[in-house]
C-alpha cells in the first residue's frame, strides 16, 4: 500500500563536528574509490543520499508511468499471443517500480512521499513516456528502442556504488533485455509482413528514434550533476558515452529490420570507430522535460485519478487491518 | 433447431468456456494503470493473464476439434458478437474496485466449482485444462474473497459501495447455472459439467464469504439471461469486440 510507514529509517547520527564530517567524508570516498558498496545503515553525505533518492524515485516513477503508453494497447493487441506477452511485460514493469521504490525507501523517503512528489510535478520520470503510443508497432519500438536505451543506462547502473540500487539493477536488467528481444521480435514480424505493416514499423521508428536518444540526457558539457555523480560512482559512464554505445548497437539492428533511421547525418566514422549522428533537438527535449510534451498532463492526471479513485479502497483496507489488530489484542 | 453433432457441440462447449475467460480477462486488463495501488494492479494483471491463457487453450482445442485449420485467434478475433457465448457477468463494465472484486468473486467461486467438476470430464483434454485452470481460479477466489471481506468489513463507505455492487451484479449470476443445448448433449457422454448441480455449493460458498464480510445475501432471484444460450449480449459487449478485433478487422490476414 502507498501508506506503508513501516520502512526502515536510517540510523540517526548526532550532528558531527566539521572535523568529524571531513573524516567521515574521507572514509566514504575511500570506500567508493575501493569499489566497496555503500549500504543503507552506513554514513553517507546528505547530498549523496539526496541525489540517489532523486534518481531512484525518478526511475521508479518511469517504470510506473511507462505502463500507460503500453497499457493503451492491451485491449487492442492483434493476437492473443501478443496480448499475453504485452500484459506480462507491463506486469514486470510494475514489479520493477515496486522494487525500486523499496530500494529508495532504504534511504529514508517513503513511497507515499515519492508518489506525492510525482503527482505534484516535483519529481520527474523519463521524458520518453510523455510521447504517445499511437500504433501497434509502438509496442515493438518501445521494447526495442526505449527498453534498449534503458538497458544501456541500467547495465552501467548495476555497478553503481549504492548497494540496494546496484542489486535492483542487476535483476531488472535481465527482465529488460528479455523485453527488448520481444520488442525486436514483434518488429521483425512487421518487417516480414505486408506493405502496410512495414509502413507502420517505419512510422513508429520515425517517431521514437530521437526521443530515445534524448533518454540519455543532455550532452556532457550541459549536464550539471554529472561530475559529482561520477565521483560518487552513482553514474559510471557519461551521458554521451552511453548514447554512443546505444547508437552503435542499434544501427545494425535497424539495418536488419530494413528500416531507415530518421537521421541524414547518421554514418559510420572509420576513424572514431563509432557511428556519427546528428544534433538532437534540445529545444524539444527542454520542452518535454518542462511539462510541454504531448502527454505530460495526461500521464500525471491518469496517475492522480487512479490514486484518488482508489482512496476509499485504501482506507477500507487500513480500517479492516486495524479492526483485525484490535481483535487480536482484545 | 437442426440436430447438433457431438463434434460441433464440443467445439461450441470449449469455445464457450474460453469466451468466459477471454471476456472477463479483457475487463481485468482494462485496470492497467487504473488500480488503487501497484500491488492491486499487478494482481489483476495476473488474473487477466491466467484467464486469457485459459481462453487460448480452450480455443486451440476448439479449433483442433473443428478440424478446419483455424487457430485460437480465429475464435477471438474473427467471430461476431453473437458467436460469443460468455456469461453476461463477464462483460459488464468494470465499475469501481468494489464492482470489479464482486464480479471476480462471483465468477471465481463459479470457476472453482466448475473446473473442479471438469477435471472428471470423460474428455481428457478438457479434464487436463480443468486441472490447470483450477489452480489459477483458486487463487482468484482467494484474492477476491479477501478483498470482499476487507471492503465489506472496512469503512462505512466501502461497506455501502460493495453491498451495492453485490445487489446490482446479482442478476447476472443466475445465467452461470443454465444449460445450453451443447452442454445437455455432451452431458449424456459425461463430457460436459452439469452446471445446474453446482448452484447449491456456489450459494453456500458465496453466503459464507458474505457473512464474513458482514454483507447481506441478495434475495432477488430474477436472472438476466442471454449471452450464454443465445449470444444476446449487453450493450457493452459490442465495444469490447470493437476494441479487441480492431487490428484484425482493419488488417485482415496478417501475421503479427
Coordinates of C-alpha atoms in Angstrom, one line a residue:
Chain A
X1 CA 0.0 0.0 0.0
X2 CA 1.1 3.6 -0.6
X3 CA 0.6 4.5 3.1
X4 CA 3.1 2.0 4.3
X5 CA 5.1 3.6 7.1
X6 CA 7.0 0.6 8.2
X7 CA 10.0 1.4 6.2
X8 CA 13.5 1.3 7.6
X9 CA 14.6 4.7 8.6
X10 CA 18.4 5.4 8.5
X11 CA 20.1 5.3 11.9
X12 CA 20.1 8.8 13.4
X13 CA 23.6 10.1 13.9
X14 CA 24.3 13.1 16.1
X15 CA 25.4 16.1 14.1
X16 CA 29.1 15.6 13.5
X17 CA 31.6 18.4 14.0
X18 CA 33.2 19.8 10.9
X19 CA 36.3 17.9 11.6
X20 CA 34.4 14.6 12.1
X21 CA 32.4 15.4 9.0
X22 CA 35.6 15.8 6.9
X23 CA 36.9 12.5 8.3
X24 CA 33.6 10.7 7.5
X25 CA 33.6 12.0 4.0
X26 CA 37.1 10.9 3.5
X27 CA 36.3 7.3 4.7
X28 CA 33.2 7.4 2.5
X29 CA 35.1 8.4 -0.6
X30 CA 37.7 5.9 0.1
X31 CA 35.1 3.1 0.1
X32 CA 33.8 4.4 -3.2
X33 CA 37.2 4.5 -4.7
X34 CA 37.8 1.0 -3.5
X35 CA 34.6 -0.1 -5.1
X36 CA 33.0 -1.1 -1.8
X37 CA 29.2 -0.8 -2.0
X38 CA 27.5 1.7 0.3
X39 CA 24.7 0.1 2.4
X40 CA 21.6 1.7 3.9
X41 CA 22.8 1.8 7.5
X42 CA 26.1 3.4 6.7
X43 CA 27.0 7.0 6.9
X44 CA 26.8 8.9 3.7
X45 CA 26.9 12.6 2.7
X46 CA 23.4 14.2 2.7
X47 CA 23.9 15.2 -1.0
X48 CA 24.7 11.6 -1.9
X49 CA 21.5 10.5 -0.3
X50 CA 19.5 13.2 -1.9
X51 CA 21.0 12.5 -5.4
X52 CA 20.1 8.8 -5.0
X53 CA 16.6 9.4 -3.8
X54 CA 16.0 11.8 -6.7
X55 CA 17.4 9.4 -9.3
X56 CA 15.9 6.2 -7.9
X57 CA 12.4 7.7 -7.4
X58 CA 12.6 9.1 -10.9
X59 CA 13.5 5.6 -12.1
X60 CA 10.6 4.0 -10.2
X61 CA 8.2 6.6 -11.5
X62 CA 9.3 5.9 -15.0
X63 CA 8.5 2.2 -14.6
X64 CA 5.1 3.1 -13.3
X65 CA 4.2 5.9 -15.8
X66 CA 5.7 3.7 -18.6
X67 CA 2.8 1.3 -18.0
X68 CA 0.4 3.9 -19.5
X69 CA 1.6 4.0 -23.2
X70 CA 1.8 0.2 -23.3
X71 CA -1.5 -0.2 -21.4
X72 CA -3.1 1.8 -24.2
X73 CA -2.7 -1.3 -26.5
X74 CA -3.6 -4.3 -24.3
X75 CA -7.2 -4.5 -25.3
X76 CA -6.3 -3.9 -29.0
X77 CA -3.4 -6.4 -29.3
X78 CA -3.7 -8.1 -32.7
X79 CA -3.2 -11.7 -31.4
X80 CA -3.8 -13.5 -28.2
X81 CA -0.1 -14.4 -28.0
X82 CA 0.9 -10.7 -28.4
X83 CA -1.7 -9.8 -25.8
X84 CA -0.3 -12.0 -23.1
X85 CA 3.3 -11.0 -23.9
X86 CA 2.3 -7.3 -23.5
X87 CA 0.4 -8.0 -20.3
X88 CA 3.3 -9.9 -18.8
X89 CA 5.7 -7.1 -19.8
X90 CA 3.6 -4.4 -18.2
X91 CA 3.3 -6.6 -15.1
X92 CA 7.1 -6.8 -15.0
X93 CA 7.3 -3.1 -15.1
X94 CA 5.0 -2.7 -12.2
X95 CA 7.3 -5.1 -10.4
X96 CA 10.3 -3.0 -11.2
X97 CA 8.6 0.1 -9.9
X98 CA 7.8 -1.6 -6.6
X99 CA 11.3 -3.0 -6.3
X100 CA 13.0 0.4 -6.9
X101 CA 10.6 2.2 -4.6
X102 CA 11.6 -0.3 -1.9
X103 CA 15.3 0.3 -2.6
X104 CA 14.7 4.0 -2.5
X105 CA 12.9 3.7 0.8
X106 CA 16.1 2.3 2.4
X107 CA 17.3 5.9 2.1
X108 CA 14.5 7.2 4.4
X109 CA 12.0 8.6 2.0
X110 CA 8.6 6.7 2.0
X111 CA 6.9 5.6 -1.2
X112 CA 3.9 7.9 -0.2
X113 CA 6.2 10.9 -0.3
X114 CA 7.7 9.9 -3.6
X115 CA 4.3 9.4 -5.1
X116 CA 3.2 12.8 -3.9
X117 CA 6.2 14.4 -5.5
X118 CA 5.3 12.7 -8.8
X119 CA 1.8 13.9 -8.6
X120 CA 2.7 17.5 -7.7
X121 CA 5.3 17.6 -10.5
X122 CA 8.2 17.9 -8.1
X123 CA 9.6 14.6 -9.2
X124 CA 10.2 13.7 -12.8
X125 CA 10.1 10.5 -14.8
X126 CA 11.7 9.6 -18.1
X127 CA 10.5 12.0 -20.7
X128 CA 10.1 9.3 -23.3
X129 CA 6.8 8.3 -21.6
X130 CA 5.4 11.7 -22.5
X131 CA 5.3 10.6 -26.1
X132 CA 2.1 8.8 -27.2
X133 CA 1.8 5.2 -28.3
X134 CA -0.2 5.6 -31.4
X135 CA 0.2 2.4 -33.3
X136 CA 0.6 -1.3 -32.6
X137 CA 4.2 -1.0 -33.9
X138 CA 4.9 1.2 -31.0
X139 CA 4.6 -1.8 -28.7
X140 CA 7.7 -3.2 -30.5
X141 CA 9.5 0.1 -30.9
X142 CA 9.2 0.8 -27.2
X143 CA 10.6 -2.6 -26.4
X144 CA 13.4 -2.3 -28.9
X145 CA 14.5 1.4 -28.6
X146 CA 13.1 2.6 -25.2
X147 CA 14.0 -0.6 -23.3
X148 CA 17.2 -0.8 -25.3
X149 CA 18.2 2.7 -24.2
X150 CA 17.1 1.9 -20.6
X151 CA 19.3 -1.2 -20.6
X152 CA 22.3 0.7 -21.8
X153 CA 21.8 3.0 -18.8
X154 CA 21.0 0.3 -16.4
X155 CA 23.9 -2.0 -17.2
X156 CA 26.1 0.9 -16.2
X157 CA 24.0 1.5 -13.1
X158 CA 24.3 -2.1 -12.0
X159 CA 27.8 -1.2 -11.0
X160 CA 26.6 1.9 -9.0
X161 CA 28.1 2.5 -5.6
X162 CA 24.8 2.2 -3.6
X163 CA 24.2 -1.5 -2.8
X164 CA 20.4 -1.8 -3.0
X165 CA 20.2 0.2 -6.3
X166 CA 23.0 -1.8 -7.8
X167 CA 21.4 -5.1 -6.9
X168 CA 18.0 -3.9 -8.1
X169 CA 19.6 -3.0 -11.5
X170 CA 21.2 -6.4 -11.9
X171 CA 17.8 -8.1 -11.5
X172 CA 15.9 -5.6 -13.6
X173 CA 18.4 -5.7 -16.5
X174 CA 17.7 -9.4 -17.0
X175 CA 14.0 -8.8 -17.5
X176 CA 14.5 -5.7 -19.6
X177 CA 16.7 -7.5 -22.1
X178 CA 14.0 -10.1 -22.4
X179 CA 11.5 -7.3 -23.2
X180 CA 13.9 -5.8 -25.7
X181 CA 14.2 -9.0 -27.5
X182 CA 10.4 -9.4 -27.5
X183 CA 10.0 -5.9 -28.9
X184 CA 12.5 -6.6 -31.6
X185 CA 10.8 -9.8 -32.5
X186 CA 7.5 -8.0 -32.8
X187 CA 9.1 -5.6 -35.2
X188 CA 10.7 -8.4 -37.2
X189 CA 7.2 -9.8 -37.8
X190 CA 6.1 -6.5 -39.1
X191 CA 9.2 -6.2 -41.3
X192 CA 8.3 -9.5 -42.9
X193 CA 4.7 -8.6 -43.3
X194 CA 2.6 -6.6 -45.7
X195 CA 3.4 -3.1 -47.1
X196 CA 1.1 -1.6 -44.5
X197 CA 2.8 -3.4 -41.7
X198 CA 6.2 -2.2 -42.9
X199 CA 4.9 1.3 -43.1
X200 CA 3.6 1.0 -39.6
X201 CA 7.0 -0.1 -38.4
X202 CA 8.9 2.8 -40.2
X203 CA 6.4 5.4 -39.0
X204 CA 6.8 4.2 -35.4
X205 CA 10.6 4.2 -35.5
X206 CA 10.5 7.7 -37.1
X207 CA 8.6 9.0 -34.0
X208 CA 10.6 7.2 -31.3
X209 CA 14.2 7.4 -32.6
X210 CA 15.1 10.9 -31.4
X211 CA 13.2 10.8 -28.1
X212 CA 15.1 7.5 -27.4
X213 CA 18.4 9.3 -27.9
X214 CA 17.2 12.0 -25.6
X215 CA 16.7 9.4 -22.8
X216 CA 20.4 9.7 -22.1
X217 CA 20.0 13.3 -21.0
X218 CA 21.9 16.4 -22.0
X219 CA 25.3 16.4 -23.6
X220 CA 28.1 16.0 -21.1
X221 CA 29.0 19.7 -21.5
X222 CA 25.5 20.6 -20.3
X223 CA 25.0 18.0 -17.6
X224 CA 25.1 19.8 -14.2
X225 CA 25.0 16.8 -11.8
X226 CA 27.3 14.5 -13.8
X227 CA 30.8 15.2 -12.4
X228 CA 29.8 14.7 -8.8
X229 CA 27.8 11.6 -9.6
X230 CA 30.7 10.1 -11.5
X231 CA 33.0 10.8 -8.5
X232 CA 30.5 9.0 -6.2
X233 CA 30.1 6.2 -8.8
X234 CA 26.4 6.7 -8.8
X235 CA 27.0 7.2 -12.5
X236 CA 29.6 5.1 -14.1
X237 CA 29.6 6.4 -17.7
X238 CA 28.7 9.8 -19.1
X239 CA 25.5 10.6 -21.0
X240 CA 27.3 10.9 -24.3
X241 CA 29.3 7.7 -23.8
X242 CA 26.1 5.8 -23.2
X243 CA 24.3 7.4 -26.1
X244 CA 27.1 6.5 -28.4
X245 CA 27.0 2.9 -27.1
X246 CA 23.3 2.8 -27.8
X247 CA 23.6 4.2 -31.3
X248 CA 26.5 1.8 -32.2
X249 CA 24.5 -1.2 -31.0
X250 CA 21.2 -0.1 -32.6
X251 CA 22.2 0.9 -36.2
X252 CA 23.0 -2.7 -37.3
X253 CA 19.7 -3.9 -35.8
X254 CA 17.8 -1.2 -37.8
X255 CA 19.6 -2.4 -40.9
X256 CA 18.5 -5.9 -40.3
X257 CA 14.9 -4.7 -40.0
X258 CA 15.2 -3.0 -43.3
X259 CA 14.2 0.4 -42.0
X260 CA 15.8 3.8 -42.2
X261 CA 16.7 5.7 -39.0
X262 CA 15.4 9.3 -39.4
X263 CA 18.8 11.0 -39.3
X264 CA 20.5 12.0 -42.5
X265 CA 23.8 12.6 -40.6
X266 CA 24.0 9.0 -39.3
X267 CA 27.0 7.3 -40.8
X268 CA 29.9 5.1 -39.7
X269 CA 33.1 7.0 -38.8
X270 CA 36.0 4.8 -39.6
X271 CA 38.5 7.0 -37.7
X272 CA 36.5 7.1 -34.4
X273 CA 35.3 3.5 -34.8
X274 CA 31.7 4.7 -34.0
X275 CA 28.6 6.0 -35.8
X276 CA 28.3 9.7 -36.1
X277 CA 24.8 11.0 -35.6
X278 CA 23.0 14.3 -36.0
X279 CA 22.3 17.0 -33.5
X280 CA 19.5 16.3 -31.0
X281 CA 16.6 18.9 -30.9
X282 CA 17.4 20.2 -27.4
X283 CA 14.6 22.6 -27.6
X284 CA 12.1 19.8 -27.8
X285 CA 13.9 18.0 -25.1
X286 CA 13.7 21.0 -22.8
X287 CA 10.0 21.5 -23.6
X288 CA 9.1 17.9 -22.8
X289 CA 11.1 17.9 -19.6
X290 CA 9.4 21.1 -18.5
X291 CA 5.9 19.8 -18.9
X292 CA 5.2 20.7 -22.5
X293 CA 5.2 17.3 -24.2
X294 CA 2.3 15.6 -26.0
X295 CA 1.2 13.5 -22.9
X296 CA 2.7 15.1 -19.8
X297 CA -0.6 16.3 -18.4
X298 CA -2.4 13.2 -19.3
X299 CA 0.1 10.9 -17.7
X300 CA 0.1 12.7 -14.4
X301 CA -3.7 13.2 -14.5
X302 CA -4.2 9.4 -15.0
X303 CA -1.9 8.6 -12.1
X304 CA -3.7 11.1 -9.9
X305 CA -7.1 9.8 -10.9
X306 CA -6.3 6.2 -10.1
X307 CA -4.9 7.3 -6.8
X308 CA -7.9 9.4 -5.9
X309 CA -10.4 6.9 -7.2
X310 CA -8.7 4.3 -5.0
X311 CA -8.6 6.4 -1.8
X312 CA -11.8 4.7 -0.4
X313 CA -10.3 1.3 -1.1
X314 CA -7.1 2.0 0.7
X315 CA -9.0 3.5 3.6
X316 CA -11.2 0.4 3.8
X317 CA -8.1 -1.9 3.8
X318 CA -6.5 0.2 6.5
X319 CA -9.7 0.2 8.6
X320 CA -10.1 -3.6 8.2
X321 CA -6.5 -4.2 9.2
X322 CA -6.9 -2.1 12.3
X323 CA -10.1 -4.0 13.3
X324 CA -8.2 -7.3 12.9
X325 CA -5.4 -6.0 15.0
X326 CA -7.7 -4.8 17.7
X327 CA -9.4 -8.2 17.7
X328 CA -6.1 -9.8 18.3
X329 CA -5.2 -7.5 21.2
X330 CA -8.6 -8.0 22.8
Chain B
X1 CA -33.1 -26.4 -34.1
X2 CA -31.1 -28.6 -36.5
X3 CA -29.5 -31.5 -35.0
X4 CA -26.3 -30.7 -33.3
X5 CA -23.5 -33.1 -33.9
X6 CA -21.4 -34.2 -30.9
X7 CA -18.3 -32.7 -32.6
X8 CA -20.0 -29.4 -33.2
X9 CA -21.2 -29.4 -29.6
X10 CA -17.7 -30.0 -28.3
X11 CA -16.4 -27.1 -30.4
X12 CA -19.1 -24.8 -29.0
X13 CA -18.5 -26.0 -25.5
X14 CA -14.8 -25.5 -25.5
X15 CA -15.2 -22.1 -27.1
X16 CA -17.9 -21.1 -24.7
X17 CA -15.8 -21.8 -21.6
X18 CA -13.0 -19.9 -23.4
X19 CA -15.2 -16.9 -24.0
X20 CA -15.8 -16.5 -20.3
X21 CA -12.1 -16.4 -19.7
X22 CA -11.3 -14.1 -22.6
X23 CA -14.0 -11.5 -21.9
X24 CA -13.5 -11.3 -18.1
X25 CA -9.7 -11.3 -18.8
X26 CA -10.3 -8.4 -21.1
X27 CA -12.1 -6.5 -18.4
X28 CA -9.4 -7.2 -15.9
X29 CA -6.8 -6.0 -18.3
X30 CA -8.6 -2.7 -18.6
X31 CA -7.5 -1.9 -15.0
X32 CA -3.9 -1.4 -16.2
X33 CA -2.7 2.0 -14.6
X34 CA -6.1 2.5 -13.0
X35 CA -6.0 0.4 -9.8
X36 CA -5.8 1.8 -6.3
X37 CA -2.2 0.6 -5.8
X38 CA 0.5 -1.0 -7.9
X39 CA 0.2 -4.3 -5.9
X40 CA -3.5 -4.5 -6.7
X41 CA -2.9 -3.6 -10.3
X42 CA -0.4 -6.4 -10.6
X43 CA -2.8 -8.9 -9.0
X44 CA -5.4 -8.0 -11.6
X45 CA -3.0 -8.3 -14.5
X46 CA -2.1 -11.7 -13.1
X47 CA -5.7 -12.8 -13.1
X48 CA -6.1 -11.4 -16.6
X49 CA -3.1 -13.4 -17.8
X50 CA -4.5 -16.6 -16.3
X51 CA -7.9 -16.1 -17.7
X52 CA -6.8 -15.2 -21.2
X53 CA -4.4 -18.1 -21.0
X54 CA -7.3 -20.4 -20.3
X55 CA -9.2 -19.0 -23.3
X56 CA -6.2 -19.7 -25.5
X57 CA -6.0 -23.3 -24.6
X58 CA -9.8 -23.8 -25.0
X59 CA -9.9 -22.0 -28.3
X60 CA -7.0 -24.1 -29.5
X61 CA -8.8 -27.2 -28.5
X62 CA -12.0 -26.0 -30.2
X63 CA -10.1 -25.2 -33.4
X64 CA -8.4 -28.7 -33.4
X65 CA -11.7 -30.4 -32.8
X66 CA -13.3 -28.4 -35.5
X67 CA -10.6 -29.5 -38.0
X68 CA -10.9 -26.6 -40.4
X69 CA -7.4 -25.3 -39.9
X70 CA -8.4 -22.4 -37.7
X71 CA -6.5 -21.1 -34.7
X72 CA -7.1 -19.5 -31.3
X73 CA -7.1 -16.1 -33.0
X74 CA -9.9 -17.0 -35.4
X75 CA -12.0 -17.6 -32.3
X76 CA -11.1 -14.4 -30.5
X77 CA -10.8 -12.0 -33.5
X78 CA -13.0 -13.2 -36.3
X79 CA -16.2 -14.3 -34.7
X80 CA -19.1 -11.8 -34.4
X81 CA -20.6 -10.6 -31.2
X82 CA -23.5 -13.1 -31.4
X83 CA -21.0 -16.0 -31.7
X84 CA -19.6 -15.3 -28.3
X85 CA -21.3 -17.3 -25.6
X86 CA -19.8 -15.9 -22.5
X87 CA -22.0 -15.2 -19.5
X88 CA -23.2 -11.6 -19.3
X89 CA -21.5 -11.3 -15.9
X90 CA -18.1 -11.4 -17.6
X91 CA -18.8 -8.5 -19.9
X92 CA -20.4 -5.8 -17.8
X93 CA -18.2 -2.8 -17.3
X94 CA -15.6 -2.8 -14.5
X95 CA -17.2 0.0 -12.5
X96 CA -15.2 0.8 -9.3
X97 CA -12.9 -1.5 -7.4
X98 CA -15.8 -3.0 -5.5
X99 CA -17.7 -3.9 -8.6
X100 CA -14.6 -5.5 -10.1
X101 CA -13.9 -7.5 -7.0
X102 CA -17.5 -8.7 -6.7
X103 CA -17.6 -9.8 -10.3
X104 CA -14.3 -11.6 -9.9
X105 CA -15.5 -13.2 -6.7
X106 CA -18.8 -14.4 -8.2
X107 CA -17.0 -15.7 -11.3
X108 CA -14.1 -17.3 -9.4
X109 CA -16.5 -19.1 -7.0
X110 CA -18.3 -20.5 -10.0
X111 CA -15.0 -21.3 -11.8
X112 CA -13.6 -23.1 -8.8
X113 CA -16.6 -25.4 -8.7
X114 CA -16.8 -25.7 -12.5
X115 CA -13.2 -26.6 -13.1
X116 CA -13.2 -29.0 -10.2
X117 CA -16.1 -30.8 -11.9
X118 CA -14.4 -30.5 -15.4
X119 CA -11.4 -32.4 -14.1
X120 CA -13.7 -35.5 -14.1
X121 CA -14.8 -34.9 -17.7
X122 CA -14.6 -38.0 -20.0
X123 CA -12.8 -35.8 -22.5
X124 CA -9.2 -36.0 -21.4
X125 CA -8.2 -32.7 -22.9
X126 CA -10.9 -30.8 -21.1
X127 CA -10.1 -32.6 -17.9
X128 CA -6.5 -31.5 -18.2
X129 CA -7.4 -27.9 -19.0
X130 CA -9.7 -28.1 -16.0
X131 CA -6.9 -29.2 -13.7
X132 CA -4.6 -26.5 -14.8
X133 CA -7.2 -23.8 -14.6
X134 CA -8.4 -24.9 -11.2
X135 CA -5.1 -23.9 -9.6
X136 CA -5.4 -20.4 -11.1
X137 CA -9.0 -19.8 -10.2
X138 CA -8.4 -21.0 -6.7
X139 CA -6.0 -18.1 -6.3
X140 CA -8.5 -15.7 -7.9
X141 CA -11.1 -16.9 -5.4
X142 CA -8.8 -16.3 -2.5
X143 CA -7.7 -12.9 -3.8
X144 CA -11.3 -11.7 -4.4
X145 CA -12.7 -13.2 -1.2
X146 CA -10.1 -11.4 0.8
X147 CA -10.9 -8.1 -0.8
X148 CA -14.6 -8.6 -0.5
X149 CA -14.1 -9.2 3.3
X150 CA -11.9 -6.1 3.6
X151 CA -14.4 -3.9 1.7
X152 CA -17.4 -5.3 3.5
X153 CA -15.9 -5.0 6.9
X154 CA -13.8 -1.9 6.2
X155 CA -15.3 1.5 6.4
X156 CA -19.0 2.5 6.2
X157 CA -18.4 3.8 2.7
X158 CA -16.8 0.7 1.5
X159 CA -19.5 -1.5 3.0
X160 CA -22.2 0.5 1.3
X161 CA -20.4 0.6 -2.0
X162 CA -19.7 -3.1 -2.1
X163 CA -23.2 -4.1 -1.0
X164 CA -24.5 -2.0 -3.9
X165 CA -22.1 -3.9 -6.2
X166 CA -23.4 -7.2 -5.0
X167 CA -27.0 -6.2 -5.4
X168 CA -26.5 -4.9 -8.9
X169 CA -24.4 -7.7 -10.2
X170 CA -26.6 -10.4 -8.6
X171 CA -29.0 -10.6 -11.5
X172 CA -26.1 -11.8 -13.8
X173 CA -25.2 -14.8 -11.6
X174 CA -28.2 -17.0 -12.4
X175 CA -27.1 -17.4 -16.0
X176 CA -24.0 -19.3 -14.9
X177 CA -26.2 -22.2 -13.8
X178 CA -28.2 -22.6 -17.0
X179 CA -27.5 -25.3 -19.6
X180 CA -27.1 -24.8 -23.4
X181 CA -28.1 -27.4 -25.9
X182 CA -24.5 -28.3 -26.4
X183 CA -24.0 -28.8 -22.7
X184 CA -27.0 -31.0 -22.5
X185 CA -25.8 -33.1 -25.4
X186 CA -22.3 -33.6 -24.0
X187 CA -23.6 -34.2 -20.5
X188 CA -25.0 -37.5 -21.8
X189 CA -21.5 -38.7 -22.5
X190 CA -20.0 -37.4 -19.3
X191 CA -18.1 -34.7 -21.2
X192 CA -19.8 -31.5 -20.0
X193 CA -20.4 -30.4 -16.5
X194 CA -23.9 -30.3 -15.1
X195 CA -23.8 -26.7 -14.0
X196 CA -27.3 -26.8 -12.5
X197 CA -25.8 -29.1 -9.9
X198 CA -23.2 -26.5 -8.9
X199 CA -25.6 -23.9 -7.8
X200 CA -26.2 -25.1 -4.2
X201 CA -22.5 -25.3 -3.5
X202 CA -22.0 -21.9 -5.1
X203 CA -24.7 -20.3 -2.9
X204 CA -23.2 -21.9 0.2
X205 CA -19.7 -20.6 -0.7
X206 CA -20.9 -17.1 -1.5
X207 CA -23.1 -16.9 1.6
X208 CA -20.1 -17.9 3.8
X209 CA -17.9 -15.1 2.5
X210 CA -20.7 -12.6 2.5
X211 CA -21.3 -13.4 6.1
X212 CA -17.6 -12.9 7.0
X213 CA -17.7 -9.6 5.1
X214 CA -20.8 -8.5 7.1
X215 CA -22.7 -8.2 3.8
X216 CA -26.3 -9.2 3.1
X217 CA -27.1 -12.0 0.8
X218 CA -29.4 -10.8 -2.0
X219 CA -33.0 -12.1 -2.1
X220 CA -34.0 -11.1 -5.6
X221 CA -33.7 -14.3 -7.6
X222 CA -34.5 -12.9 -11.0
X223 CA -31.8 -13.8 -13.5
X224 CA -30.8 -11.9 -16.7
X225 CA -30.1 -14.4 -19.4
X226 CA -29.0 -14.1 -23.0
X227 CA -25.2 -14.3 -23.6
X228 CA -24.6 -17.9 -22.8
X229 CA -27.6 -19.5 -24.6
X230 CA -28.2 -17.2 -27.5
X231 CA -25.3 -14.8 -27.9
X232 CA -27.6 -12.0 -27.0
X233 CA -25.3 -9.7 -25.0
X234 CA -25.5 -6.4 -23.1
X235 CA -25.0 -3.1 -24.9
X236 CA -21.4 -3.2 -23.6
X237 CA -20.3 -6.2 -25.5
X238 CA -20.1 -4.5 -28.9
X239 CA -17.5 -2.1 -27.6
X240 CA -15.3 -5.0 -26.2
X241 CA -15.5 -6.7 -29.6
X242 CA -14.7 -3.4 -31.5
X243 CA -11.7 -2.7 -29.3
X244 CA -10.4 -6.2 -29.3
X245 CA -10.9 -7.0 -33.0
X246 CA -9.9 -3.6 -34.4
X247 CA -6.4 -4.7 -35.7
X248 CA -7.5 -8.0 -37.2
X249 CA -10.5 -6.4 -38.9
X250 CA -8.5 -3.5 -40.2
X251 CA -5.6 -5.6 -41.5
X252 CA -7.0 -8.9 -42.4
X253 CA -4.8 -12.0 -42.9
X254 CA -1.6 -10.5 -41.4
X255 CA 0.9 -12.2 -39.2
X256 CA 1.6 -10.3 -36.0

